[in-house]
mmCIF file of C-alpha atoms in Angstrom:
data_model
loop_
_atom_site.group_PDB
_atom_site.id
_atom_site.type_symbol
_atom_site.label_atom_id
_atom_site.label_comp_id
_atom_site.label_asym_id
_atom_site.label_seq_id
_atom_site.Cartn_x
_atom_site.Cartn_y
_atom_site.Cartn_z
ATOM 1 C CA MET A 1 0.000 0.000 0.000
ATOM 2 C CA VAL A 2 2.811 2.426 0.893
ATOM 3 C CA LYS A 3 4.630 1.571 -2.337
ATOM 4 C CA LYS A 4 1.449 2.111 -4.364
ATOM 5 C CA ARG A 5 0.863 5.512 -2.761
ATOM 6 C CA PHE A 6 4.475 6.505 -3.374
ATOM 7 C CA LEU A 7 4.288 5.548 -7.054
ATOM 8 C CA THR A 8 0.946 7.346 -7.430
ATOM 9 C CA GLY A 9 2.377 10.473 -5.819
ATOM 10 C CA LEU A 10 5.478 10.287 -7.996
ATOM 11 C CA GLY A 11 3.334 9.932 -11.107
ATOM 12 C CA LEU A 12 1.148 12.898 -10.166
ATOM 13 C CA PHE A 13 4.237 15.008 -9.476
ATOM 14 C CA ALA A 14 5.669 14.082 -12.901
ATOM 15 C CA VAL A 15 2.368 15.041 -14.572
ATOM 16 C CA PHE A 16 2.350 18.352 -12.664
ATOM 17 C CA ILE A 17 5.875 19.206 -13.849
ATOM 18 C CA TYR A 18 4.990 18.149 -17.401
ATOM 19 C CA LEU A 19 1.975 20.465 -17.403
ATOM 20 C CA LEU A 20 4.024 23.358 -16.025
ATOM 21 C CA VAL A 21 6.530 22.937 -18.854
ATOM 22 C CA GLU A 22 3.823 22.624 -21.520
ATOM 23 C CA ALA A 23 1.920 25.643 -20.176
ATOM 24 C CA ARG A 24 4.945 27.809 -21.000
ATOM 25 C CA THR A 25 5.038 26.749 -24.657
ATOM 26 C CA PRO A 26 2.900 28.364 -27.393
ATOM 27 C CA GLY A 27 -0.246 26.568 -28.499
ATOM 28 C CA ASP A 28 -3.700 27.010 -29.957
ATOM 29 C CA PHE A 29 -5.215 28.150 -26.665
ATOM 30 C CA SER A 30 -3.687 31.557 -27.355
ATOM 31 C CA ILE A 31 -5.792 31.665 -30.546
ATOM 32 C CA TYR A 32 -8.989 30.896 -28.627
ATOM 33 C CA ARG A 33 -8.115 33.516 -26.008
ATOM 34 C CA GLN A 34 -7.318 36.187 -28.577
ATOM 35 C CA ALA A 35 -10.458 35.371 -30.574
ATOM 36 C CA SER A 36 -12.481 35.820 -27.397
ATOM 37 C CA ALA A 37 -10.912 39.252 -26.857
ATOM 38 C CA ASP A 38 -11.525 40.196 -30.503
ATOM 39 C CA LEU A 39 -15.153 39.109 -30.234
ATOM 40 C CA PHE A 40 -15.805 41.614 -27.462
ATOM 41 C CA ALA A 41 -13.870 44.236 -29.435
ATOM 42 C CA GLY A 42 -16.475 43.921 -32.196
ATOM 43 C CA LYS A 43 -14.256 42.108 -34.710
ATOM 44 C CA ASN A 44 -15.193 39.242 -37.029
ATOM 45 C CA ILE A 45 -13.282 36.351 -35.463
ATOM 46 C CA TYR A 46 -13.861 34.082 -38.490
ATOM 47 C CA THR A 47 -12.291 36.355 -41.089
ATOM 48 C CA SER A 48 -9.355 37.293 -38.851
ATOM 49 C CA LEU A 49 -6.124 35.306 -38.963
ATOM 50 C CA TYR A 50 -4.302 34.361 -35.773
ATOM 51 C CA ASN A 51 -0.606 33.648 -35.389
ATOM 52 C CA GLN A 52 -0.267 34.984 -38.958
ATOM 53 C CA TRP A 53 -2.260 32.336 -40.861
ATOM 54 C CA TYR A 54 -4.632 30.328 -38.616
ATOM 55 C CA HIS A 55 -8.410 30.663 -38.476
ATOM 56 C CA TYR A 56 -10.597 30.360 -35.393
ATOM 57 C CA TYR A 57 -12.986 27.471 -36.129
ATOM 58 C CA TYR A 58 -14.967 27.191 -32.908
ATOM 59 C CA SER A 59 -18.300 28.693 -31.885
ATOM 60 C CA VAL A 60 -19.232 32.196 -30.762
ATOM 61 C CA PHE A 61 -20.652 30.718 -27.555
ATOM 62 C CA PHE A 62 -17.305 29.071 -26.783
ATOM 63 C CA ALA A 63 -15.492 32.365 -27.363
ATOM 64 C CA ILE A 64 -17.827 34.010 -24.845
ATOM 65 C CA LEU A 65 -17.209 31.250 -22.295
ATOM 66 C CA LEU A 66 -13.462 31.858 -22.605
ATOM 67 C CA TYR A 67 -13.629 35.588 -21.939
ATOM 68 C CA PRO A 68 -12.706 35.314 -18.202
ATOM 69 C CA ALA A 69 -9.288 34.039 -19.377
ATOM 70 C CA GLN A 70 -8.519 37.663 -20.322
ATOM 71 C CA TYR A 71 -8.142 38.510 -16.631
ATOM 72 C CA ILE A 72 -5.248 36.132 -15.993
ATOM 73 C CA SER A 73 -1.941 35.572 -17.736
ATOM 74 C CA LEU A 74 -1.704 33.299 -20.768
ATOM 75 C CA PHE A 75 0.510 30.933 -18.762
ATOM 76 C CA ALA A 76 -2.063 30.660 -15.961
ATOM 77 C CA ALA A 77 -4.919 30.194 -18.432
ATOM 78 C CA GLN A 78 -3.045 27.462 -20.311
ATOM 79 C CA PHE A 79 -2.049 25.696 -17.095
ATOM 80 C CA ILE A 80 -5.658 25.650 -15.868
ATOM 81 C CA TRP A 81 -6.772 24.365 -19.276
ATOM 82 C CA LEU A 82 -4.183 21.573 -19.180
ATOM 83 C CA LEU A 83 -5.262 20.589 -15.658
ATOM 84 C CA LEU A 84 -8.823 20.322 -16.950
ATOM 85 C CA ASN A 85 -7.576 18.127 -19.798
ATOM 86 C CA VAL A 86 -5.963 15.746 -17.320
ATOM 87 C CA TRP A 87 -9.286 15.476 -15.510
ATOM 88 C CA PHE A 88 -11.051 14.847 -18.837
ATOM 89 C CA ILE A 89 -8.589 12.025 -19.571
ATOM 90 C CA PHE A 90 -9.143 10.522 -16.121
ATOM 91 C CA ARG A 91 -12.911 10.573 -16.624
ATOM 92 C CA MET A 92 -12.623 9.003 -20.090
ATOM 93 C CA VAL A 93 -10.550 6.164 -18.650
ATOM 94 C CA LYS A 94 -13.220 5.562 -16.004
ATOM 95 C CA ILE A 95 -16.049 5.717 -18.563
ATOM 96 C CA ILE A 96 -14.366 3.278 -20.958
ATOM 97 C CA ALA A 97 -13.531 0.910 -18.084
ATOM 98 C CA ALA A 98 -17.172 0.995 -16.958
ATOM 99 C CA TYR A 99 -18.513 0.326 -20.462
ATOM 100 C CA LEU A 100 -16.159 -2.620 -20.970
ATOM 101 C CA SER A 101 -16.380 -3.934 -17.385
ATOM 102 C CA THR A 102 -12.597 -4.255 -17.208
ATOM 103 C CA ASP A 103 -12.972 -4.985 -13.482
ATOM 104 C CA SER A 104 -13.834 -8.516 -14.611
ATOM 105 C CA PHE A 105 -10.262 -8.883 -15.917
ATOM 106 C CA ASN A 106 -7.635 -10.357 -13.649
ATOM 107 C CA LYS A 107 -4.753 -8.100 -12.623
ATOM 108 C CA GLN A 108 -2.502 -9.153 -15.524
ATOM 109 C CA LYS A 109 -5.161 -8.626 -18.195
ATOM 110 C CA ARG A 110 -6.194 -5.288 -16.710
ATOM 111 C CA LEU A 111 -2.571 -4.115 -16.742
ATOM 112 C CA LEU A 112 -2.068 -5.336 -20.320
ATOM 113 C CA PHE A 113 -5.204 -3.520 -21.479
ATOM 114 C CA LEU A 114 -4.065 -0.310 -19.783
ATOM 115 C CA ILE A 115 -0.527 -0.485 -21.196
ATOM 116 C CA LEU A 116 -1.664 -1.209 -24.767
ATOM 117 C CA SER A 117 -4.221 1.603 -24.667
ATOM 118 C CA ILE A 118 -1.740 4.129 -23.243
ATOM 119 C CA VAL A 119 0.975 3.185 -25.737
ATOM 120 C CA PHE A 120 -1.417 3.667 -28.661
ATOM 121 C CA ALA A 121 -2.901 6.902 -27.299
ATOM 122 C CA LEU A 122 0.283 8.535 -26.006
ATOM 123 C CA ARG A 123 1.172 10.320 -29.238
ATOM 124 C CA PHE A 124 -2.337 11.784 -29.649
ATOM 125 C CA LEU A 125 -2.547 12.813 -25.996
ATOM 126 C CA HIS A 126 0.833 14.542 -26.141
ATOM 127 C CA ASP A 127 -0.075 16.353 -29.370
ATOM 128 C CA ASN A 128 -3.260 17.696 -27.803
ATOM 129 C CA ILE A 129 -1.550 18.722 -24.560
ATOM 130 C CA HIS A 130 1.400 20.294 -26.361
ATOM 131 C CA LEU A 131 -0.846 22.299 -28.704
ATOM 132 C CA LYS A 132 -3.456 23.091 -25.998
ATOM 133 C CA GLN A 133 -6.144 21.706 -28.274
ATOM 134 C CA MET A 134 -9.883 21.086 -27.800
ATOM 135 C CA THR A 135 -9.984 17.444 -28.916
ATOM 136 C CA ILE A 136 -9.674 15.916 -25.442
ATOM 137 C CA CYS A 137 -12.500 18.124 -24.181
ATOM 138 C CA ILE A 138 -14.817 17.358 -27.118
ATOM 139 C CA LEU A 139 -14.182 13.605 -26.898
ATOM 140 C CA TYR A 140 -14.792 13.705 -23.145
ATOM 141 C CA LEU A 141 -18.068 15.614 -23.547
ATOM 142 C CA SER A 142 -19.180 13.065 -26.160
ATOM 143 C CA LEU A 143 -18.364 10.012 -24.039
ATOM 144 C CA GLU A 144 -19.655 11.497 -20.794
ATOM 145 C CA GLY A 145 -22.812 12.653 -22.539
ATOM 146 C CA MET A 146 -23.481 9.176 -23.939
ATOM 147 C CA ASN A 147 -22.673 7.694 -20.529
ATOM 148 C CA PHE A 148 -25.214 9.967 -18.824
ATOM 149 C CA ILE A 149 -27.868 9.208 -21.434
ATOM 150 C CA GLY A 150 -27.259 5.475 -21.004
ATOM 151 C CA THR A 151 -27.615 5.699 -17.220
ATOM 152 C CA GLY A 152 -30.851 7.680 -17.294
ATOM 153 C CA ARG A 153 -29.501 11.225 -16.879
ATOM 154 C CA LYS A 154 -30.682 12.161 -20.341
ATOM 155 C CA ILE A 155 -30.985 15.939 -19.917
ATOM 156 C CA THR A 156 -27.474 16.254 -18.454
ATOM 157 C CA GLY A 157 -26.092 14.009 -21.185
ATOM 158 C CA ALA A 158 -27.901 16.030 -23.842
ATOM 159 C CA LEU A 159 -26.425 19.254 -22.446
ATOM 160 C CA LEU A 160 -22.872 17.879 -22.670
ATOM 161 C CA ILE A 161 -23.298 16.588 -26.222
ATOM 162 C CA ALA A 162 -24.949 19.849 -27.310
ATOM 163 C CA LEU A 163 -21.993 21.768 -25.862
ATOM 164 C CA ALA A 164 -19.548 19.486 -27.703
ATOM 165 C CA ILE A 165 -21.408 19.997 -30.997
ATOM 166 C CA ASN A 166 -21.622 23.740 -30.413
ATOM 167 C CA ILE A 167 -17.899 24.053 -29.743
ATOM 168 C CA LYS A 168 -17.069 22.113 -32.898
ATOM 169 C CA LEU A 169 -19.499 20.167 -35.067
ATOM 170 C CA LEU A 170 -17.612 16.856 -34.879
ATOM 171 C CA PRO A 171 -19.964 14.958 -32.487
ATOM 172 C CA LEU A 172 -22.870 15.494 -34.914
ATOM 173 C CA VAL A 173 -22.373 11.829 -35.841
ATOM 174 C CA LEU A 174 -24.042 10.882 -32.542
ATOM 175 C CA LEU A 175 -27.396 12.499 -33.387
ATOM 176 C CA PRO A 176 -28.628 9.988 -36.027
ATOM 177 C CA TYR A 177 -27.516 7.173 -33.717
ATOM 178 C CA LEU A 178 -29.547 8.519 -30.789
ATOM 179 C CA LEU A 179 -32.562 8.828 -33.072
ATOM 180 C CA TYR A 180 -32.053 5.267 -34.362
ATOM 181 C CA ARG A 181 -31.860 3.971 -30.788
ATOM 182 C CA ARG A 182 -35.060 5.873 -29.919
ATOM 183 C CA GLU A 183 -33.384 8.163 -27.415
ATOM 184 C CA LEU A 184 -35.971 10.761 -28.378
ATOM 185 C CA LYS A 185 -35.800 12.758 -25.158
ATOM 186 C CA ALA A 186 -32.022 13.086 -25.347
ATOM 187 C CA PHE A 187 -32.194 13.921 -29.057
ATOM 188 C CA ALA A 188 -34.813 16.636 -28.509
ATOM 189 C CA PHE A 189 -32.895 18.229 -25.642
ATOM 190 C CA ILE A 190 -29.666 18.248 -27.659
ATOM 191 C CA ILE A 191 -31.460 20.216 -30.385
ATOM 192 C CA LEU A 192 -32.980 22.529 -27.769
ATOM 193 C CA PHE A 193 -29.696 23.162 -25.948
ATOM 194 C CA TYR A 194 -27.799 23.641 -29.204
ATOM 195 C CA ALA A 195 -30.339 26.203 -30.417
ATOM 196 C CA ALA A 196 -30.046 28.031 -27.097
ATOM 197 C CA MET A 197 -26.246 28.121 -27.380
ATOM 198 C CA MET A 198 -26.531 29.585 -30.868
ATOM 199 C CA LEU A 199 -28.961 32.287 -29.697
ATOM 200 C CA LEU A 200 -27.497 33.237 -26.310
ATOM 201 C CA PRO A 201 -24.633 35.294 -27.827
ATOM 202 C CA VAL A 202 -27.291 37.710 -29.136
ATOM 203 C CA PHE A 203 -27.763 38.968 -25.565
ATOM 204 C CA VAL A 204 -24.018 39.577 -25.209
ATOM 205 C CA ILE A 205 -22.833 40.908 -28.582
ATOM 206 C CA GLY A 206 -26.102 41.881 -30.251
ATOM 207 C CA PHE A 207 -28.181 40.395 -33.062
ATOM 208 C CA ARG A 208 -26.351 42.029 -35.974
ATOM 209 C CA HIS A 209 -22.843 41.043 -34.851
ATOM 210 C CA ASN A 210 -23.944 37.491 -34.018
ATOM 211 C CA ASN A 211 -25.695 37.127 -37.385
ATOM 212 C CA GLU A 212 -22.596 38.346 -39.228
ATOM 213 C CA LEU A 213 -20.407 35.897 -37.318
ATOM 214 C CA LEU A 214 -22.721 32.951 -37.994
ATOM 215 C CA GLY A 215 -22.623 33.705 -41.717
ATOM 216 C CA SER A 216 -18.821 33.821 -41.719
ATOM 217 C CA TRP A 217 -18.612 30.654 -39.614
ATOM 218 C CA LEU A 218 -20.925 28.701 -41.940
ATOM 219 C CA SER A 219 -18.890 29.841 -44.942
ATOM 220 C CA LEU A 220 -15.676 28.715 -43.258
ATOM 221 C CA MET A 221 -17.105 25.329 -42.216
ATOM 222 C CA ASN A 222 -19.064 24.547 -45.415
ATOM 223 C CA PRO A 223 -17.976 20.992 -46.393
ATOM 224 C CA MET A 224 -18.878 21.665 -50.042
ATOM 225 C CA ALA A 225 -16.533 24.654 -50.316
ATOM 226 C CA ALA A 226 -13.560 24.065 -52.632
ATOM 227 C CA HIS A 227 -11.007 24.522 -49.837
ATOM 228 C CA ASN A 228 -12.745 21.773 -47.828
ATOM 229 C CA ILE A 229 -12.975 19.369 -50.790
ATOM 230 C CA LEU A 230 -9.297 19.575 -51.729
ATOM 231 C CA ASP A 231 -8.387 20.167 -48.065
ATOM 232 C CA VAL A 232 -4.629 20.504 -48.572
ATOM 233 C CA ASP A 233 -3.976 23.938 -47.094
ATOM 234 C CA GLU A 234 -1.522 22.355 -44.672
ATOM 235 C CA ARG A 235 0.729 19.339 -45.112
ATOM 236 C CA SER A 236 -0.347 17.981 -41.723
ATOM 237 C CA PHE A 237 -4.029 17.648 -42.733
ATOM 238 C CA HIS A 238 -5.324 14.069 -42.588
ATOM 239 C CA SER A 239 -8.843 12.919 -43.485
ATOM 240 C CA LEU A 240 -10.723 11.313 -46.355
ATOM 241 C CA SER A 241 -10.982 14.659 -48.130
ATOM 242 C CA THR A 242 -7.220 15.153 -47.965
ATOM 243 C CA LEU A 243 -6.395 11.538 -48.831
ATOM 244 C CA LEU A 244 -8.735 11.344 -51.827
ATOM 245 C CA ALA A 245 -7.600 14.741 -53.106
ATOM 246 C CA THR A 246 -3.957 13.672 -53.092
ATOM 247 C CA LEU A 247 -4.800 10.306 -54.683
ATOM 248 C CA LEU A 248 -7.240 11.441 -57.361
ATOM 249 C CA VAL A 249 -6.077 14.925 -58.401
ATOM 250 C CA LYS A 250 -2.735 15.286 -60.156
ATOM 251 C CA ASN A 251 -1.972 18.944 -59.598
ATOM 252 C CA VAL A 252 -3.625 19.388 -56.238
ATOM 253 C CA PRO A 253 -2.746 22.894 -54.938
ATOM 254 C CA ASP A 254 -0.599 21.633 -52.079
ATOM 255 C CA HIS A 255 2.192 24.161 -51.568
ATOM 256 C CA TYR A 256 3.961 21.795 -49.171
ATOM 257 C CA ALA A 257 3.897 18.658 -51.349
ATOM 258 C CA LEU A 258 7.155 16.802 -51.856
ATOM 259 C CA PRO A 259 8.308 16.231 -55.458
ATOM 260 C CA ILE A 260 7.154 12.603 -55.277
ATOM 261 C CA ARG A 261 4.116 11.354 -57.176
ATOM 262 C CA ARG A 262 1.233 10.107 -55.055
ATOM 263 C CA ASN A 263 -1.831 10.410 -57.312
ATOM 264 C CA ILE A 264 -3.267 7.358 -59.073
ATOM 265 C CA ALA A 265 -5.743 9.340 -61.216
ATOM 266 C CA ASP A 266 -6.547 12.874 -62.302
ATOM 267 C CA ILE A 267 -10.208 13.817 -62.027
ATOM 268 C CA SER A 268 -12.138 17.077 -61.812
ATOM 269 C CA ILE A 269 -13.077 18.770 -58.544
ATOM 270 C CA ALA A 270 -16.746 17.984 -59.233
ATOM 271 C CA HIS A 271 -16.007 14.258 -59.580
ATOM 272 C CA LEU A 272 -13.768 14.371 -56.504
ATOM 273 C CA SER A 273 -16.598 15.934 -54.502
ATOM 274 C CA LEU A 274 -18.993 13.207 -55.687
ATOM 275 C CA ILE A 275 -16.582 10.371 -54.811
ATOM 276 C CA LEU A 276 -15.790 11.948 -51.445
ATOM 277 C CA ASN A 277 -19.439 12.285 -50.456
ATOM 278 C CA ILE A 278 -20.288 8.755 -51.645
ATOM 279 C CA THR A 279 -17.398 7.408 -49.571
ATOM 280 C CA ARG A 280 -18.606 9.339 -46.536
ATOM 281 C CA LEU A 281 -22.132 7.971 -46.979
ATOM 282 C CA ILE A 282 -20.830 4.399 -47.305
ATOM 283 C CA LEU A 283 -18.835 4.711 -44.086
ATOM 284 C CA ILE A 284 -21.799 6.213 -42.258
ATOM 285 C CA ALA A 285 -24.145 3.509 -43.594
ATOM 286 C CA PHE A 286 -21.646 0.861 -42.475
ATOM 287 C CA SER A 287 -22.563 1.764 -38.889
ATOM 288 C CA LEU A 288 -25.545 -0.576 -39.415
ATOM 289 C CA TRP A 289 -23.047 -3.458 -39.411
ATOM 290 C CA PHE A 290 -22.343 -2.655 -35.775
ATOM 291 C CA ILE A 291 -25.904 -1.780 -34.756
ATOM 292 C CA ARG A 292 -27.488 -4.955 -36.217
ATOM 293 C CA THR A 293 -31.004 -4.271 -34.906
ATOM 294 C CA ARG A 294 -34.134 -2.730 -36.358
ATOM 295 C CA PRO A 295 -34.697 1.017 -35.881
ATOM 296 C CA PHE A 296 -35.917 2.233 -32.474
ATOM 297 C CA ALA A 297 -34.793 -0.940 -30.711
ATOM 298 C CA ALA A 298 -32.626 -0.708 -27.621
ATOM 299 C CA ALA A 299 -29.036 -1.948 -27.789
ATOM 300 C CA PRO A 300 -28.537 -5.451 -26.320
ATOM 301 C CA GLY A 301 -26.108 -4.122 -23.695
ATOM 302 C CA LYS A 302 -23.624 -1.440 -22.745
ATOM 303 C CA ILE A 303 -20.751 -3.200 -24.531
ATOM 304 C CA HIS A 304 -22.776 -3.073 -27.744
ATOM 305 C CA VAL A 305 -23.428 0.630 -27.175
ATOM 306 C CA PHE A 306 -19.746 1.335 -26.659
ATOM 307 C CA ARG A 307 -18.747 -0.499 -29.847
ATOM 308 C CA GLU A 308 -21.395 1.358 -31.849
ATOM 309 C CA VAL A 309 -20.375 4.743 -30.443
ATOM 310 C CA SER A 310 -16.696 3.866 -30.934
ATOM 311 C CA TYR A 311 -17.257 3.346 -34.641
ATOM 312 C CA LEU A 312 -19.082 6.661 -34.990
ATOM 313 C CA LEU A 313 -16.295 8.491 -33.160
ATOM 314 C CA LEU A 314 -13.721 6.704 -35.329
ATOM 315 C CA LEU A 315 -15.423 8.269 -38.354
ATOM 316 C CA VAL A 316 -15.029 11.814 -37.010
ATOM 317 C CA PRO A 317 -11.435 12.520 -38.159
ATOM 318 C CA LEU A 318 -12.110 10.672 -41.414
ATOM 319 C CA ILE A 319 -15.327 12.207 -42.728
ATOM 320 C CA PHE A 320 -14.856 15.789 -41.529
ATOM 321 C CA PRO A 321 -12.476 18.062 -43.462
ATOM 322 C CA HIS A 322 -9.589 20.082 -42.049
ATOM 323 C CA GLN A 323 -8.467 17.437 -39.546
ATOM 324 C CA GLN A 324 -5.051 17.719 -37.974
ATOM 325 C CA GLN A 325 -3.200 14.751 -36.526
ATOM 326 C CA TYR A 326 -4.287 15.461 -32.955
ATOM 327 C CA ALA A 327 -7.945 14.964 -34.018
ATOM 328 C CA PHE A 328 -7.232 11.246 -34.421
ATOM 329 C CA LEU A 329 -7.557 10.895 -30.665
ATOM 330 C CA PHE A 330 -11.166 10.128 -31.646
ATOM 331 C CA VAL A 331 -10.025 6.660 -32.797
ATOM 332 C CA MET A 332 -9.078 5.650 -29.256
ATOM 333 C CA PRO A 333 -12.465 4.282 -28.107
ATOM 334 C CA ALA A 334 -12.385 1.916 -31.109
ATOM 335 C CA VAL A 335 -8.772 0.983 -30.346
ATOM 336 C CA CYS A 336 -9.697 0.247 -26.727
ATOM 337 C CA PHE A 337 -12.567 -1.971 -27.844
ATOM 338 C CA ILE A 338 -10.326 -3.934 -30.201
ATOM 339 C CA PHE A 339 -7.785 -4.476 -27.406
ATOM 340 C CA TYR A 340 -10.587 -5.518 -25.061
ATOM 341 C CA PHE A 341 -11.837 -8.013 -27.644
ATOM 342 C CA LEU A 342 -8.402 -9.556 -28.210
ATOM 343 C CA ILE A 343 -7.537 -9.779 -24.513
ATOM 344 C CA SER A 344 -10.951 -11.201 -23.569
ATOM 345 C CA GLY A 345 -10.923 -13.629 -26.470
ATOM 346 C CA TYR A 346 -7.376 -14.939 -26.135
ATOM 347 C CA GLY A 347 -7.590 -18.709 -26.470
ATOM 348 C CA ILE A 348 -11.185 -18.479 -27.752
ATOM 349 C CA ILE A 349 -10.797 -16.508 -30.972
ATOM 350 C CA PRO A 350 -9.619 -18.773 -33.832
ATOM 351 C CA ARG A 351 -5.834 -18.629 -33.975
ATOM 352 C CA LEU A 352 -5.567 -17.318 -37.544
ATOM 353 C CA LYS A 353 -8.088 -14.566 -36.895
ATOM 354 C CA PHE A 354 -6.345 -13.565 -33.666
ATOM 355 C CA ARG A 355 -2.981 -13.348 -35.430
ATOM 356 C CA LEU A 356 -4.395 -11.335 -38.325
ATOM 357 C CA MET A 357 -6.080 -8.905 -35.949
ATOM 358 C CA ALA A 358 -2.952 -8.581 -33.816
ATOM 359 C CA ALA A 359 -0.891 -7.901 -36.948
ATOM 360 C CA GLY A 360 -3.464 -5.328 -38.044
ATOM 361 C CA CYS A 361 -3.199 -3.597 -34.665
ATOM 362 C CA ILE A 362 0.584 -3.415 -34.991
ATOM 363 C CA ILE A 363 0.374 -1.983 -38.520
ATOM 364 C CA SER A 364 -2.250 0.552 -37.453
ATOM 365 C CA TYR A 365 -0.141 1.536 -34.439
ATOM 366 C CA LEU A 366 2.924 2.075 -36.608
ATOM 367 C CA ALA A 367 0.961 4.100 -39.173
ATOM 368 C CA CYS A 368 -0.517 6.277 -36.425
ATOM 369 C CA ASN A 369 2.705 6.710 -34.458
ATOM 370 C CA LEU A 370 5.518 6.884 -37.012
ATOM 371 C CA SER A 371 6.045 10.573 -36.262
ATOM 372 C CA LEU A 372 6.663 9.652 -32.625
ATOM 373 C CA LEU A 373 8.819 6.605 -33.342
ATOM 374 C CA LEU A 374 10.797 7.948 -36.301
ATOM 375 C CA GLY A 375 10.098 11.644 -36.609
ATOM 376 C CA GLU A 376 12.959 12.366 -39.001
ATOM 377 C CA TYR A 377 10.723 11.433 -41.946
ATOM 378 C CA ASN A 378 7.561 13.284 -40.883
ATOM 379 C CA ASN A 379 7.302 15.106 -44.199
ATOM 380 C CA TYR A 380 7.040 11.787 -46.028
ATOM 381 C CA TYR A 381 4.372 10.431 -43.661
ATOM 382 C CA ASP A 382 2.326 13.594 -44.146
ATOM 383 C CA HIS A 383 2.901 13.635 -47.900
ATOM 384 C CA PHE A 384 1.431 10.148 -48.306
ATOM 385 C CA LYS A 385 -1.158 10.570 -45.491
ATOM 386 C CA ILE A 386 0.032 7.459 -43.667
ATOM 387 C CA LEU A 387 -1.919 8.337 -40.513
ATOM 388 C CA THR A 388 -5.202 8.243 -42.436
ATOM 389 C CA TYR A 389 -4.449 4.705 -43.640
ATOM 390 C CA GLY A 390 -3.756 3.672 -40.047
ATOM 391 C CA ALA A 391 -7.160 4.979 -38.972
ATOM 392 C CA LEU A 392 -8.926 3.343 -41.928
ATOM 393 C CA LEU A 393 -7.389 -0.005 -40.976
ATOM 394 C CA LEU A 394 -9.194 0.198 -37.637
ATOM 395 C CA ILE A 395 -12.542 -0.119 -39.444
ATOM 396 C CA PRO A 396 -12.093 -3.774 -40.542
ATOM 397 C CA LEU A 397 -10.438 -4.537 -37.200
ATOM 398 C CA LEU A 398 -13.429 -3.193 -35.286
ATOM 399 C CA SER A 399 -15.885 -4.857 -37.667
ATOM 400 C CA ALA A 400 -14.182 -8.199 -36.966
ATOM 401 C CA THR A 401 -15.352 -7.971 -33.351
ATOM 402 C CA VAL A 402 -19.026 -8.151 -34.330
ATOM 403 C CA LYS A 403 -20.987 -11.263 -33.423
ATOM 404 C CA GLY A 404 -21.381 -13.626 -36.347
ATOM 405 C CA THR A 405 -17.905 -13.123 -37.787
ATOM 406 C CA GLY A 406 -16.502 -16.485 -36.796
ATOM 407 C CA ILE A 407 -16.140 -16.202 -33.011
ATOM 408 C CA GLU A 408 -17.126 -19.244 -31.008
ATOM 409 C CA SER A 409 -20.581 -18.829 -29.539
ATOM 410 C CA ARG A 410 -19.507 -18.925 -25.888
ATOM 411 C CA PHE A 411 -17.377 -15.808 -26.462
ATOM 412 C CA ALA A 412 -19.696 -14.081 -28.932
ATOM 413 C CA ASN A 413 -22.564 -14.223 -26.452
ATOM 414 C CA ARG A 414 -20.571 -11.985 -24.110
ATOM 415 C CA LEU A 415 -20.528 -9.308 -26.807
#
């Protein structure tokens, strides 16, 4: 017990020092803070550029919430934000453990699950902490919101998901799922809370300014806009829109491209847009493979719910444009489920299938973490969008965990 407390204290001290160091480095939180100040100065925060060339992509409501950060130093504001991120991570670990009932694992399996999950997630967590990003917060709000809805606290869960969608539209993927699962109360309150968050800024900055900002924001976020179809403004962008643009357009306007061919075709922007949207629809429709019940039926259990939600969250960095590498933290619930499946099914899953899935996990890990393991060649990984392939590989891996794919019945019944 004394040794455990000592190690826990040592770990917390190391995290504290790490956060102090990171709070002193520049990151995107300074953009959010400055945008908040500009909002109250009457400026259009969506047409302004921050740190020379970056846009503010988040909501007006979020900018208002951040305004108190003007009264403390940037260092203090960033440190508080990073502390909140640590708490978000802690809560996500608890939520995932509760969904998967990892308490049923023995000590060795529980430790293995924790180590594998941390090793896979470490790069994404560090990227988000280092850049003071919003991804950890949005993923937490999504998971906690679904957790509350699943445990009967539907209004609280709806509020959290509405806030996540308002901050950045990414958790929109959860709305059709809630409707399909007949969570009508939660769905209705999400719409209500979201509408309120869109209207509340009127009482702070006025109707005209808010209306102008909403127009600029919609123009910036429009997925059909040319800059979101090609989606190559930065070399570090990774998503289906970026991947398909680099594969299917010969002279894609990528100012940071290496002089190495990567396209396999040369089609028009109109055809690219059509292929991109069809691909998005196919991936969204594939969620039915995981749901496997008629509409408005309840999920068979919480493990089913977690797998279904994990797939939807996995789609987030793939189907939305303008995704940086840190956004791929959204793949982690799916990764955790795959690890849970392999650890639980060891000795039960057919040997060939287990080996293929384990090999797939290793390949996906390498594709997602090459910049951490061998950062000297980052430009090449970004040029060929290796991270996106690593995330796409998780789709067949997660689909292989579905009942009816060859698992012996005594194990499949637990899923």
